Short mmCIF file of C-alpha atoms and ligand atoms in Angstrom, two decimals:
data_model
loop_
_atom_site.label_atom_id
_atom_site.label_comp_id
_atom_site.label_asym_id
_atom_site.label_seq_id
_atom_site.Cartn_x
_atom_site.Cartn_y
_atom_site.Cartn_z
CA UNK A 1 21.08 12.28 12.08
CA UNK A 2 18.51 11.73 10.40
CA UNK A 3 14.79 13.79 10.43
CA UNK A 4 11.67 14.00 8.85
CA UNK A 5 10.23 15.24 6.14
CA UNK A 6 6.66 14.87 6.39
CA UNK A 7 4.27 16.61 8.60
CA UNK A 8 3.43 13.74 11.62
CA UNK A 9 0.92 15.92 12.61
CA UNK A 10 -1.27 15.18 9.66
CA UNK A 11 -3.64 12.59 10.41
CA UNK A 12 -7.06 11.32 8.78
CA UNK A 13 -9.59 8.37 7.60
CA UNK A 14 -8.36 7.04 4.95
CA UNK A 15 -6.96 3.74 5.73
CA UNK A 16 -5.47 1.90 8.45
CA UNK A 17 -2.54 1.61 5.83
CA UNK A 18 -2.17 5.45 6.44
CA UNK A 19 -0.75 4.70 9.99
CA UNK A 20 2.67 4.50 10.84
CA UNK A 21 4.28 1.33 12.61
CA UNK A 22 3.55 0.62 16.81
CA UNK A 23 6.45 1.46 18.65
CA UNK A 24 6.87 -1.91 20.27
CA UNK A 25 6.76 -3.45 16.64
CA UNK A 26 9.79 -0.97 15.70
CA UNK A 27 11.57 -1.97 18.89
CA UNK A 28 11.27 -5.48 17.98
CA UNK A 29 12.89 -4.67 14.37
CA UNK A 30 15.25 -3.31 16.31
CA UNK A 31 15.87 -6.07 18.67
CA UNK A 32 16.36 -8.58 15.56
CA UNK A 33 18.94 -6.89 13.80
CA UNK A 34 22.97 -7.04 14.23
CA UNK A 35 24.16 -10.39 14.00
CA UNK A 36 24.15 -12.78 11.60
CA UNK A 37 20.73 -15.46 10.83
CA UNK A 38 20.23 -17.75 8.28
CA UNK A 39 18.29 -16.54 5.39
CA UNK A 40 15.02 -17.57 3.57
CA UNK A 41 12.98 -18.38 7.17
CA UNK A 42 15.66 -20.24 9.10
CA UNK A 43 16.25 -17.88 11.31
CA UNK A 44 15.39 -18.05 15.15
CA UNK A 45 12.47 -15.49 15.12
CA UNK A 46 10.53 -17.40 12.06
CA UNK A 47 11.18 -20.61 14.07
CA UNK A 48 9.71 -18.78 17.25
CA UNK A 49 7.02 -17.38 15.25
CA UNK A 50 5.97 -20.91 14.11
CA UNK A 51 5.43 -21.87 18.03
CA UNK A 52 3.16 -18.54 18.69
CA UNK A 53 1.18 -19.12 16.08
CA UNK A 54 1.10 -22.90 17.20
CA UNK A 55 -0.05 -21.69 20.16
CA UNK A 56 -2.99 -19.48 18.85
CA UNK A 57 -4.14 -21.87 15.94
CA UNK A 58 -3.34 -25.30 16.78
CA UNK A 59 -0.48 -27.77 16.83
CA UNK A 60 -1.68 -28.42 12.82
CA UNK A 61 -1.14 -24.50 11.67
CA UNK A 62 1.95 -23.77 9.93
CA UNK A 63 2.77 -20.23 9.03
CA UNK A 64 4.15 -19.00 5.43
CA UNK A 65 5.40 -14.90 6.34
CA UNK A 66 4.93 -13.38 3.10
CA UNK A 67 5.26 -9.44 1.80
CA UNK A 68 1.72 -8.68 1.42
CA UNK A 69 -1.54 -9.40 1.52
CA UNK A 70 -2.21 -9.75 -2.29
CA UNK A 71 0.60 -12.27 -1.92
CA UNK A 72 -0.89 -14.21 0.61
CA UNK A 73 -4.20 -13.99 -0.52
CA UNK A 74 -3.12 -15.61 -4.10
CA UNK A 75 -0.60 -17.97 -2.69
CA UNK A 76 -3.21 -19.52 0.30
CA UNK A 77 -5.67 -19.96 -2.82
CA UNK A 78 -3.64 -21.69 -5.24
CA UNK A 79 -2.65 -23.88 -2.69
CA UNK A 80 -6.29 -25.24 -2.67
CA UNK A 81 -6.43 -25.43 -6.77
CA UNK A 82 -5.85 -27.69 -9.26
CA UNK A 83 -5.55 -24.90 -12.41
CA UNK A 84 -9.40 -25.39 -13.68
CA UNK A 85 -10.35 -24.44 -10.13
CA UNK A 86 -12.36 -21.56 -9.62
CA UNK A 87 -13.17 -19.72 -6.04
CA UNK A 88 -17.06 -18.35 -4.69
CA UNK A 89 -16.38 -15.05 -3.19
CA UNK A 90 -18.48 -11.55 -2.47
CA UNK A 91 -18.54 -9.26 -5.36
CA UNK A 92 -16.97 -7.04 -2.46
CA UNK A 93 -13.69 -9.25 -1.58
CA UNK A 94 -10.73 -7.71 -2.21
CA UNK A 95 -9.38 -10.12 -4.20
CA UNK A 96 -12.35 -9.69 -6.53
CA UNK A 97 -12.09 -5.71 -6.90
CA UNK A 98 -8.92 -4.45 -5.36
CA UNK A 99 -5.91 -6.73 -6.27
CA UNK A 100 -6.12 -5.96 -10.38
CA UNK A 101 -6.91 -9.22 -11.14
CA UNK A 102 -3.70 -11.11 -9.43
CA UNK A 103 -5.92 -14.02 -8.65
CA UNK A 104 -6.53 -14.43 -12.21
CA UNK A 105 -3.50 -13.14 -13.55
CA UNK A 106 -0.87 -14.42 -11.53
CA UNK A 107 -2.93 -17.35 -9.70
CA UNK A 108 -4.45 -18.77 -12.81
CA UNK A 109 -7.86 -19.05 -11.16
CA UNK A 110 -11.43 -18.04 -12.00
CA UNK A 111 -13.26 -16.25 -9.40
CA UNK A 112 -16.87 -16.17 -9.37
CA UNK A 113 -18.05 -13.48 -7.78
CA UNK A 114 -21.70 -13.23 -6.29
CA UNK A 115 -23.60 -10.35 -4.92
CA UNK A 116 -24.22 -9.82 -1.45
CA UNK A 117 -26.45 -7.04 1.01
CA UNK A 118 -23.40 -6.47 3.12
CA UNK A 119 -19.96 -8.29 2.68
CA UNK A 120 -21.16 -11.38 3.87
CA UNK A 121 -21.15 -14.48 1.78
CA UNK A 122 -24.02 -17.18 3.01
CA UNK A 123 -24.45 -21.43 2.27
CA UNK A 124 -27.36 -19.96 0.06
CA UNK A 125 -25.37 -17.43 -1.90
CA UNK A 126 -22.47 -19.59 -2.11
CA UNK A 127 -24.77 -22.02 -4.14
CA UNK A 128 -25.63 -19.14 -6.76
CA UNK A 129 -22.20 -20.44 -7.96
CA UNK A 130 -21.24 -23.83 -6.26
CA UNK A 131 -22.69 -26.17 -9.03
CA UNK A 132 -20.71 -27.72 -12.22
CA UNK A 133 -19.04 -29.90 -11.59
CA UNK A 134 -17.70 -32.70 -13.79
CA UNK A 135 -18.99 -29.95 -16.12
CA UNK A 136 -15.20 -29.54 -18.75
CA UNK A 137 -16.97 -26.67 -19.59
CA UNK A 138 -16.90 -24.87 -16.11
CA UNK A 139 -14.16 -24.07 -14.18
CA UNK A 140 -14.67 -26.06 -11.59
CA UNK A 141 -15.79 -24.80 -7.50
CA UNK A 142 -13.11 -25.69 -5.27
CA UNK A 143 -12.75 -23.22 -2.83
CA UNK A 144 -14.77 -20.33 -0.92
CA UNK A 145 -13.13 -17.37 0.23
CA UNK A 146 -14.65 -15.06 2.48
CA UNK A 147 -13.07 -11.73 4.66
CA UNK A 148 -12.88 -11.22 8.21
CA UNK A 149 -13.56 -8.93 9.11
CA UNK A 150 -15.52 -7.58 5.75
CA UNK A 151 -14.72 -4.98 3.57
CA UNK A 152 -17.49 -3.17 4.64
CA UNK A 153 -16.66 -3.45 8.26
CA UNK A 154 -18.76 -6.11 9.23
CA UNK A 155 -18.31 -9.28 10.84
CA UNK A 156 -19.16 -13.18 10.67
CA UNK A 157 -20.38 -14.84 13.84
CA UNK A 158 -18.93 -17.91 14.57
CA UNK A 159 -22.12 -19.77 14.29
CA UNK A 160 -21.78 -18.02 10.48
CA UNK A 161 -18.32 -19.72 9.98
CA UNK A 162 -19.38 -22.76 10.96
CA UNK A 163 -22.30 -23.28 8.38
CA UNK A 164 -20.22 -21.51 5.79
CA UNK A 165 -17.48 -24.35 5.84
CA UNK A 166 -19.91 -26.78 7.11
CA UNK A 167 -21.64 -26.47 3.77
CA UNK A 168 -18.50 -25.85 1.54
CA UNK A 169 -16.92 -28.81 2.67
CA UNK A 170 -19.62 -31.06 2.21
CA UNK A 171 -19.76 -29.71 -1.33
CA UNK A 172 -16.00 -30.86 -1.62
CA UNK A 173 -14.70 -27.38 -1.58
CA UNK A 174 -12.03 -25.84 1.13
CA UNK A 175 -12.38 -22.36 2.67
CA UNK A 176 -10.75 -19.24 2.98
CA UNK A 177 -10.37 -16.79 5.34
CA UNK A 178 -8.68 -13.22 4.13
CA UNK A 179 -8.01 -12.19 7.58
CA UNK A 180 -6.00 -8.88 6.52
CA UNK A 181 -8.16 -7.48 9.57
CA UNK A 182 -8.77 -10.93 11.63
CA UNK A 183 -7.78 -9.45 14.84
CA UNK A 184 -10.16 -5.97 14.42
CA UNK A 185 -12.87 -9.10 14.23
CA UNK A 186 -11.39 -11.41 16.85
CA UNK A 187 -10.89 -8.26 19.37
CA UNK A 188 -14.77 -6.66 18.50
CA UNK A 189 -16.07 -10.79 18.99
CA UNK A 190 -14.55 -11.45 22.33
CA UNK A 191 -12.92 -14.61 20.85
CA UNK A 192 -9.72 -16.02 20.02
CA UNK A 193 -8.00 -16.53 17.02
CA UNK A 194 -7.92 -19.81 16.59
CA UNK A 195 -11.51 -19.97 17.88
CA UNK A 196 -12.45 -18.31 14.78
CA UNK A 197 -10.16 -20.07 12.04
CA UNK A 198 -9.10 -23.35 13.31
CA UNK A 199 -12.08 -23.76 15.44
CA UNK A 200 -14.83 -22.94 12.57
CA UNK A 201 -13.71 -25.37 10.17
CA UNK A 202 -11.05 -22.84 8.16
CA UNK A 203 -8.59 -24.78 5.73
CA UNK A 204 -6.25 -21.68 5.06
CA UNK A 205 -5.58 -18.16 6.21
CA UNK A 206 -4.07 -15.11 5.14
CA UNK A 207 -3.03 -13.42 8.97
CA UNK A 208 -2.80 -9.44 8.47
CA UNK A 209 -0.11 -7.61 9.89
CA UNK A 210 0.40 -4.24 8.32
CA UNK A 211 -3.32 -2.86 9.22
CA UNK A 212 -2.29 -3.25 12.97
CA UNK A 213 0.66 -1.52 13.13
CA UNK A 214 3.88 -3.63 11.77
CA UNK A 215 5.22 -2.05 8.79
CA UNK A 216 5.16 -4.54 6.26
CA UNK A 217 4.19 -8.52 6.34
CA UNK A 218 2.01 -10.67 6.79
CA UNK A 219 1.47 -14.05 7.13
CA UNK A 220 -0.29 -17.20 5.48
CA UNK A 221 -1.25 -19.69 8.04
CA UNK A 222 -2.01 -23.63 6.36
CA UNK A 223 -4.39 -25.18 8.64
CA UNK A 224 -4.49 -28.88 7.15
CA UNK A 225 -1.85 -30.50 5.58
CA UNK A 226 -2.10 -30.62 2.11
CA UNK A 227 -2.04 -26.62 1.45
CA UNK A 228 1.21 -26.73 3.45
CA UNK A 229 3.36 -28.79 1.62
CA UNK A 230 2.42 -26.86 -1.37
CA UNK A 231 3.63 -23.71 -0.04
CA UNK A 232 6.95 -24.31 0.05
CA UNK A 233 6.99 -24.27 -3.77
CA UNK A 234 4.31 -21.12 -4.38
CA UNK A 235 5.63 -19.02 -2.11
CA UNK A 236 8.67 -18.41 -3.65
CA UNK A 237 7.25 -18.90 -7.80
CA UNK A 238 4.96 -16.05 -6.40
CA UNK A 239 7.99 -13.83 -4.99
CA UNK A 240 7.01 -14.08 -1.80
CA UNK A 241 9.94 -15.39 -0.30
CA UNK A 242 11.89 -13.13 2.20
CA UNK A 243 15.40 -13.56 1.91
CA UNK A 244 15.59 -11.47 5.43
CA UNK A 245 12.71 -13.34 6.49
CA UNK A 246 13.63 -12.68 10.41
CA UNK A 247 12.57 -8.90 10.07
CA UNK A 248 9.40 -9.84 8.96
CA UNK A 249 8.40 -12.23 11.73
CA UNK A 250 9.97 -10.28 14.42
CA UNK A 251 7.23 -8.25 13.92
CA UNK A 252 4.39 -10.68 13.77
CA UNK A 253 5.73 -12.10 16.81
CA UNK A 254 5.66 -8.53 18.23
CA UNK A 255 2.16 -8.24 17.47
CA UNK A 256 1.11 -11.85 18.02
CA UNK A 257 3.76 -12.85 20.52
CA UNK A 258 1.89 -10.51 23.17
CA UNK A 259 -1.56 -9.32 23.61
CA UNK A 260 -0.59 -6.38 20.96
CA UNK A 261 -2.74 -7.47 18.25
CA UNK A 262 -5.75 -7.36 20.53
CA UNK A 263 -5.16 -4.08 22.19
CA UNK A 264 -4.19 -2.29 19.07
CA UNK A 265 -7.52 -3.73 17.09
CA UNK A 266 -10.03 -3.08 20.05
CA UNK A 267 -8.77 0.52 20.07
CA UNK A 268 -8.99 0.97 16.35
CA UNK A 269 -12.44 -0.44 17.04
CA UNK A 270 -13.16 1.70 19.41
CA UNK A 271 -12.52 4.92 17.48
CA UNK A 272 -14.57 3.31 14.73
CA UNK A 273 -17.55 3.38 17.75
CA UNK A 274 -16.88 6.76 18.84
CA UNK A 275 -16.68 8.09 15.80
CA UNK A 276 -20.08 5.79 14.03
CA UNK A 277 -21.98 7.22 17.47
CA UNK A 278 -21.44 10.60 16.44
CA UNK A 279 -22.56 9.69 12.85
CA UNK A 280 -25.72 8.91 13.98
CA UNK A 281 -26.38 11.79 16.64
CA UNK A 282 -26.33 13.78 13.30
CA UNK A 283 -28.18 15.15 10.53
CA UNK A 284 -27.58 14.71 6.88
CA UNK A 285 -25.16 11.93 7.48
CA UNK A 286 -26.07 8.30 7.92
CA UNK A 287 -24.55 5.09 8.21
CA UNK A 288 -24.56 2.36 5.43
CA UNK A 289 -23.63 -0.57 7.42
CA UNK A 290 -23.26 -1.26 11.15
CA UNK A 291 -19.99 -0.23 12.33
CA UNK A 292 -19.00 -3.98 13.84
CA UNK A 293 -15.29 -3.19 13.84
CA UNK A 294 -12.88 -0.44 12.42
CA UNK A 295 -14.43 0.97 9.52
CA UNK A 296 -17.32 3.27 9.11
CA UNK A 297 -19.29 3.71 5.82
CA UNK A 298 -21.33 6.75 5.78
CA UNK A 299 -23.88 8.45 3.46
CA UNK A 300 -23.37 11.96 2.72
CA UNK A 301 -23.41 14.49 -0.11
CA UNK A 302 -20.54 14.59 -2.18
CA UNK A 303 -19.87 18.24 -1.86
CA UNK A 304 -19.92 18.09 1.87
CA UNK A 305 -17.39 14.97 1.80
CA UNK A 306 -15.22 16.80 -0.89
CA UNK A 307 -15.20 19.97 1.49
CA UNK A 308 -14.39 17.31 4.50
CA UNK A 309 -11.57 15.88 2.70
CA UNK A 310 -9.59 19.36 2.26
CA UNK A 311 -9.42 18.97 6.10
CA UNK A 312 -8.76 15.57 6.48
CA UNK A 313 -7.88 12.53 4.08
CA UNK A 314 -10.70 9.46 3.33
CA UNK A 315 -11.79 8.35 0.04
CA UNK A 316 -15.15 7.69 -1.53
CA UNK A 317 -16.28 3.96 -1.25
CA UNK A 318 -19.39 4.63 -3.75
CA UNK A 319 -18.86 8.20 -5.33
CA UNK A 320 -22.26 7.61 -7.31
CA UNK A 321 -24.15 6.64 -4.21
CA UNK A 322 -22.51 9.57 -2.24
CA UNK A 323 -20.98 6.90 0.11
CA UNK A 324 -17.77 7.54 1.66
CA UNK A 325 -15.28 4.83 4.08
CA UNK A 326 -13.67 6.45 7.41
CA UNK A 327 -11.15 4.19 9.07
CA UNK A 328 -9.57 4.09 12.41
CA UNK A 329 -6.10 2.73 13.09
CA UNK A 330 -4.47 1.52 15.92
CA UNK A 331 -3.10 5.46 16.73
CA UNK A 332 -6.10 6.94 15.73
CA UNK A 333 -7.03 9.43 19.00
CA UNK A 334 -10.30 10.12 20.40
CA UNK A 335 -9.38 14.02 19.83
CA UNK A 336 -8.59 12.88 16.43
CA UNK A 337 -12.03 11.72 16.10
CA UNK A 338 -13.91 14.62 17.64
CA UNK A 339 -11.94 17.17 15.79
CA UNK A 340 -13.49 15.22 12.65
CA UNK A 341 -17.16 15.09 13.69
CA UNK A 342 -16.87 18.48 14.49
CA UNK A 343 -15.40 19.43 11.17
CA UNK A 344 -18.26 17.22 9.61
CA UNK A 345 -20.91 19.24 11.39
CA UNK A 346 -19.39 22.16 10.27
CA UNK A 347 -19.45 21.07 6.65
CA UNK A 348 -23.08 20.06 6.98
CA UNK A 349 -24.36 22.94 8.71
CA UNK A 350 -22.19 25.00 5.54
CA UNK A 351 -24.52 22.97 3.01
C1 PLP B 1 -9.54 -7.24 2.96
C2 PLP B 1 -8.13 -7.03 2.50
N1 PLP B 1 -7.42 -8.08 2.12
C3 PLP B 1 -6.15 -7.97 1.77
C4 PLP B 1 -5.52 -6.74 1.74
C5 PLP B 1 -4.06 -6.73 1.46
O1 PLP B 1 -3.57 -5.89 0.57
P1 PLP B 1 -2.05 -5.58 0.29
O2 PLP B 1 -1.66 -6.44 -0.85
O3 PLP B 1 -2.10 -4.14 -0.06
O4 PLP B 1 -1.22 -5.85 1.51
C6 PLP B 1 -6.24 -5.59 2.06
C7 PLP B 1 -5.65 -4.24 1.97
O5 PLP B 1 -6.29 -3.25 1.74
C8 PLP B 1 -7.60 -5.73 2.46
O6 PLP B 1 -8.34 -4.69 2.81
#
């Protein structure tokens, strides 16, 4: 038998990557081994996966499971690029700051990255960069990609969406949508999935999985035709392919498949709430953005967060700023949450 060797009881901020995997998710790994299934995405639960996801997005979606999220992320853009394309994103996107250059590296593509007050890209900051082309000496604007929810926790309307692709599509360029936490911003929004991909104008997706609670996967979901035939053919140059694809997709159809992604994303949500209301009922800690779905970003002084962290793990978003990033996962307890603020007031009232 086997046991183990870390301390469960340990629990913090730091990332909704900290948590461990949903029980029903582990059940369904279960459920999908023994047995025999053909390798590489033949199997019976990818097939089954393809009609949830049908079912969410749209007879047109297709879905690609990959690894991870840098995977999918590089993988959905490339299949909108010729190679002298170039992608409009927040200086904020993950792909521009935390995936060491992949897009470039691996995906062969410029991105050009423009400044924004809070996560959110706009028709009139898009146009600080879409412009060029013809130009040989630009790489050339194909595609927007923007994050939903943010990285800084905050959230596109619909009405957003829709002017955002509105306005890159009429400037000949396709959008999309790193949804590594779509369903924290579908859940928080009241609204389907599909409502806000399919339904906003959204040429390509990358699905998250591994935030909410499966332990590793997720998926890229084509939502016109062209990007789909291309995967095919990126997916596996950019070692994405599963060979035991099944175990992968039994767990997005775990969390898709039911009402899972939803409950487990309006509870991280919650927490983020319960947790950003106690932010602001006290002194010498403030929030930097509205807490619109499972992440908080505070202002505080770096010796009380360095104190804090001895006590439970987040990391600085902005050490020079004093700014620090609290998440809350789909475990994440309301005691786990007051035993914080209280060890934050503590801290504070320590200064
Ligand atoms: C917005 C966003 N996109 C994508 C990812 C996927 O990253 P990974 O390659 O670690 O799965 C993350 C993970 O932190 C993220 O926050």
């Amino acid at each position: 038998m086997t046991s183990s060797i870390h301390d469960s009881s340990i629990r913090g901020f730091a990332s909704d990557n900290y948590s461990g995997v949903h029980p029903e998710v582990l059940a369904a790994l279960a459920a999908a081994n023994g047995g025999h299934q053909v390798s590489y995405g033949e199997d019976q639960y990818t097939e089954e996966l393809g009609r949830v996801i049908a079912s969410h997005f749209g007879d047109i979606a297709t879905i690609f499971p990959v690894f991870n999220g840098t995977g999918a992320n590089v993988t959905a853009l490339q299949s909108l690029l010729p190679r002298w394309g170039a992608v409009i994103c927040a200086n904020s996107a993950h792909i521009n700051v935390d995936e060491n250059g992949a897009p470039e590296r691996v995906g062969s593509m410029k991105l050009l990255s423009v400044p924004t007050p809070d996560g959110k890209l706009t028709p009139e900051l898009i146009d600080l960069e879409a412009w060029g082309w013809g130009d040989e000496h630009r790489a050339q604007p194909l595609a927007v990609s923007l994050t939903q929810s943010t990285e800084l926790g905050t959230l596109y309307t619909l009405e957003e969406l829709r002017a955002i692709t509105a306005h890159a599509h009429g400037k000949g360029m396709r959008v999309h949508m790193d949804g590594a936490r779509l369903s924290n911003a579908a859940a928080a929004l009241g609204v389907g999935l599909g409502e806000m991909t399919t339904g906003t104008g959204i040429d390509i997706l990358s699905l998250g999985g591994t935030k909410n609670g499966i332990m590793f996967g997720e998926g890229i979901v084509a939502l016109t035709e062209g990007p789909a035939e291309s995967m095919k053919y990126l997916r596996k140059m950019n070692m994405q392919l599963a060979s035991k694809m099944r175990f992968i997709s039994a767990q997005l159809l775990a969390l898709y498949g039911t009402d899972l992604w939803r409950t487990s994303a309006a509870h991280a949500n919650a927490m983020a709430a319960r947790l950003s209301a106690a932010v602001q009922a006290t002194d010498g800690v403030e929030l930097v953005y509205p807490t619109e779905s499972n992440g908080v970003f505070a202002a505080l002084p770096n010796a009380v967060a360095d104190r804090l962290r001895e006590r439970f793990r987040f990391y600085d978003w902005d050490r020079a700023a004093g700014q620090v990033r609290w998440m809350c996962s789909f475990d994440t307890t309301e005691a786990d949450v007051d035993s914080f603020v209280a060890a934050l007031g503590e801290e504070l009232a320590a200064r």
